[in-house]
């Protein structure tokens, strides 16, 4: 998109039968199964991309928060519901793995450090 916006002639090659990669879908028996990202964690990346192409992300994309994000279901009937609220997520971790709430807190702190180093620091250089 960035190269096309700068006037370059761009050819898209995708392994699938149509372009889109993770942004595509499979249609089977009247159902649509999205292959796209489950969660958009950094919408500012898309806003910057649209702006670099002279477009207005907010006017063209209706990005909505979903609650819950998703639910994982296992064959034994157990499930895990992922959501935005940290306290609810900690409770969900504790429900499935009693005593692991502190591990979830460590995971969040470690993830935040990795985000700031890998994305905000290195990713924006």
mmCIF file of C-alpha atoms in Angstrom:
data_model
loop_
_atom_site.group_PDB
_atom_site.id
_atom_site.type_symbol
_atom_site.label_atom_id
_atom_site.label_comp_id
_atom_site.label_asym_id
_atom_site.label_seq_id
_atom_site.Cartn_x
_atom_site.Cartn_y
_atom_site.Cartn_z
ATOM 1 C CA UNK A 1 0.000 0.000 0.000
ATOM 2 C CA UNK A 2 2.778 2.403 0.896
ATOM 3 C CA UNK A 3 4.647 1.756 -2.354
ATOM 4 C CA UNK A 4 1.467 2.039 -4.425
ATOM 5 C CA UNK A 5 0.643 5.342 -2.736
ATOM 6 C CA UNK A 6 4.104 6.594 -3.734
ATOM 7 C CA UNK A 7 3.412 5.755 -7.367
ATOM 8 C CA UNK A 8 5.239 2.435 -7.680
ATOM 9 C CA UNK A 9 3.725 -0.315 -9.824
ATOM 10 C CA UNK A 10 3.008 -3.103 -7.308
ATOM 11 C CA UNK A 11 2.222 -6.775 -7.918
ATOM 12 C CA UNK A 12 0.716 -8.811 -5.073
ATOM 13 C CA UNK A 13 1.639 -12.500 -4.906
ATOM 14 C CA UNK A 14 -0.111 -14.685 -2.353
ATOM 15 C CA UNK A 15 0.191 -18.382 -1.590
ATOM 16 C CA UNK A 16 -3.599 -18.655 -1.421
ATOM 17 C CA UNK A 17 -5.906 -18.540 -4.438
ATOM 18 C CA UNK A 18 -6.554 -14.830 -3.771
ATOM 19 C CA UNK A 19 -4.662 -12.002 -2.060
ATOM 20 C CA UNK A 20 -5.327 -11.302 1.588
ATOM 21 C CA UNK A 21 -3.304 -13.783 3.619
ATOM 22 C CA UNK A 22 -4.599 -13.601 7.175
ATOM 23 C CA UNK A 23 -7.197 -11.093 6.018
ATOM 24 C CA UNK A 24 -9.016 -13.660 3.888
ATOM 25 C CA UNK A 25 -11.782 -16.172 4.614
ATOM 26 C CA UNK A 26 -12.881 -19.702 3.829
ATOM 27 C CA UNK A 27 -16.477 -20.260 2.715
ATOM 28 C CA UNK A 28 -17.886 -23.735 3.372
ATOM 29 C CA UNK A 29 -21.427 -25.075 3.606
ATOM 30 C CA UNK A 30 -22.932 -21.583 3.768
ATOM 31 C CA UNK A 31 -20.601 -20.405 6.565
ATOM 32 C CA UNK A 32 -17.744 -17.918 6.462
ATOM 33 C CA UNK A 33 -14.617 -18.590 8.535
ATOM 34 C CA UNK A 34 -12.384 -15.520 8.844
ATOM 35 C CA UNK A 35 -8.660 -16.206 8.706
ATOM 36 C CA UNK A 36 -7.857 -12.682 9.796
ATOM 37 C CA UNK A 37 -6.414 -11.333 12.996
ATOM 38 C CA UNK A 38 -8.463 -12.186 16.049
ATOM 39 C CA UNK A 39 -7.542 -9.002 17.868
ATOM 40 C CA UNK A 40 -6.268 -5.691 16.519
ATOM 41 C CA UNK A 41 -3.919 -4.730 19.334
ATOM 42 C CA UNK A 42 -2.254 -1.716 17.725
ATOM 43 C CA UNK A 43 -4.817 0.202 15.645
ATOM 44 C CA UNK A 44 -2.463 3.176 15.307
ATOM 45 C CA UNK A 45 -0.404 1.107 12.835
ATOM 46 C CA UNK A 46 -3.407 0.945 10.500
ATOM 47 C CA UNK A 47 -4.192 4.621 11.030
ATOM 48 C CA UNK A 48 -0.602 5.504 10.076
ATOM 49 C CA UNK A 49 -0.762 3.235 7.011
ATOM 50 C CA UNK A 50 -4.011 4.815 5.811
ATOM 51 C CA UNK A 51 -2.561 8.307 6.377
ATOM 52 C CA UNK A 52 0.600 7.392 4.407
ATOM 53 C CA UNK A 53 -1.720 6.453 1.512
ATOM 54 C CA UNK A 54 -3.647 9.722 1.768
ATOM 55 C CA UNK A 55 -6.712 8.014 3.224
ATOM 56 C CA UNK A 56 -8.765 8.479 6.391
ATOM 57 C CA UNK A 57 -8.867 5.285 8.459
ATOM 58 C CA UNK A 58 -11.671 6.515 10.715
ATOM 59 C CA UNK A 59 -13.878 7.315 7.699
ATOM 60 C CA UNK A 60 -13.217 3.997 5.938
ATOM 61 C CA UNK A 61 -12.953 1.426 8.723
ATOM 62 C CA UNK A 62 -15.512 0.691 11.409
ATOM 63 C CA UNK A 63 -13.278 -0.792 14.087
ATOM 64 C CA UNK A 64 -15.328 -1.878 17.095
ATOM 65 C CA UNK A 65 -14.296 -3.249 20.477
ATOM 66 C CA UNK A 66 -15.568 -6.781 21.053
ATOM 67 C CA UNK A 67 -16.287 -8.259 24.452
ATOM 68 C CA UNK A 68 -15.289 -10.961 24.894
ATOM 69 C CA UNK A 69 -12.438 -11.122 22.375
ATOM 70 C CA UNK A 70 -12.985 -14.832 21.825
ATOM 71 C CA UNK A 71 -13.698 -18.122 23.563
ATOM 72 C CA UNK A 72 -11.637 -21.299 23.316
ATOM 73 C CA UNK A 73 -13.557 -24.546 23.770
ATOM 74 C CA UNK A 74 -11.932 -27.915 24.320
ATOM 75 C CA UNK A 75 -13.413 -31.358 23.563
ATOM 76 C CA UNK A 76 -13.818 -32.109 27.282
ATOM 77 C CA UNK A 77 -16.317 -29.224 27.573
ATOM 78 C CA UNK A 78 -13.990 -26.800 29.342
ATOM 79 C CA UNK A 79 -13.508 -23.331 27.927
ATOM 80 C CA UNK A 80 -11.501 -20.128 28.268
ATOM 81 C CA UNK A 81 -12.949 -16.687 27.557
ATOM 82 C CA UNK A 82 -10.441 -13.991 26.593
ATOM 83 C CA UNK A 83 -11.444 -10.405 27.289
ATOM 84 C CA UNK A 84 -9.942 -6.949 27.647
ATOM 85 C CA UNK A 85 -10.451 -6.528 31.390
ATOM 86 C CA UNK A 86 -7.321 -7.653 33.273
ATOM 87 C CA UNK A 87 -9.224 -8.594 36.436
ATOM 88 C CA UNK A 88 -11.668 -10.744 34.467
ATOM 89 C CA UNK A 89 -8.782 -12.391 32.606
ATOM 90 C CA UNK A 90 -6.970 -13.097 35.881
ATOM 91 C CA UNK A 91 -10.179 -14.662 37.249
ATOM 92 C CA UNK A 92 -10.474 -16.785 34.092
ATOM 93 C CA UNK A 93 -6.867 -17.975 34.483
ATOM 94 C CA UNK A 94 -7.528 -18.780 38.144
ATOM 95 C CA UNK A 95 -10.694 -20.654 37.224
ATOM 96 C CA UNK A 96 -8.779 -22.968 34.890
ATOM 97 C CA UNK A 97 -5.475 -23.030 36.788
ATOM 98 C CA UNK A 98 -5.932 -22.171 40.473
ATOM 99 C CA UNK A 99 -2.960 -20.280 41.868
ATOM 100 C CA UNK A 100 -1.736 -19.021 38.466
ATOM 101 C CA UNK A 101 -3.139 -15.475 38.699
ATOM 102 C CA UNK A 102 0.264 -14.159 39.765
ATOM 103 C CA UNK A 103 1.795 -15.857 36.747
ATOM 104 C CA UNK A 104 -0.700 -13.995 34.573
ATOM 105 C CA UNK A 105 0.357 -10.717 36.212
ATOM 106 C CA UNK A 106 4.025 -11.523 35.457
ATOM 107 C CA UNK A 107 3.052 -12.327 31.874
ATOM 108 C CA UNK A 108 1.363 -8.908 31.507
ATOM 109 C CA UNK A 109 4.400 -7.057 32.871
ATOM 110 C CA UNK A 110 6.761 -9.021 30.634
ATOM 111 C CA UNK A 111 4.515 -8.455 27.602
ATOM 112 C CA UNK A 112 4.440 -4.725 28.252
ATOM 113 C CA UNK A 113 8.250 -4.562 28.405
ATOM 114 C CA UNK A 114 8.518 -6.540 25.164
ATOM 115 C CA UNK A 115 5.981 -4.266 23.472
ATOM 116 C CA UNK A 116 7.801 -1.066 24.423
ATOM 117 C CA UNK A 117 11.198 -2.446 23.430
ATOM 118 C CA UNK A 118 10.238 -4.367 20.306
ATOM 119 C CA UNK A 119 7.521 -2.167 18.883
ATOM 120 C CA UNK A 120 7.787 1.369 20.192
ATOM 121 C CA UNK A 121 11.594 1.414 20.377
ATOM 122 C CA UNK A 122 12.987 -0.863 17.645
ATOM 123 C CA UNK A 123 9.887 -0.887 15.478
ATOM 124 C CA UNK A 124 9.785 2.881 15.077
ATOM 125 C CA UNK A 125 13.478 3.504 14.367
#
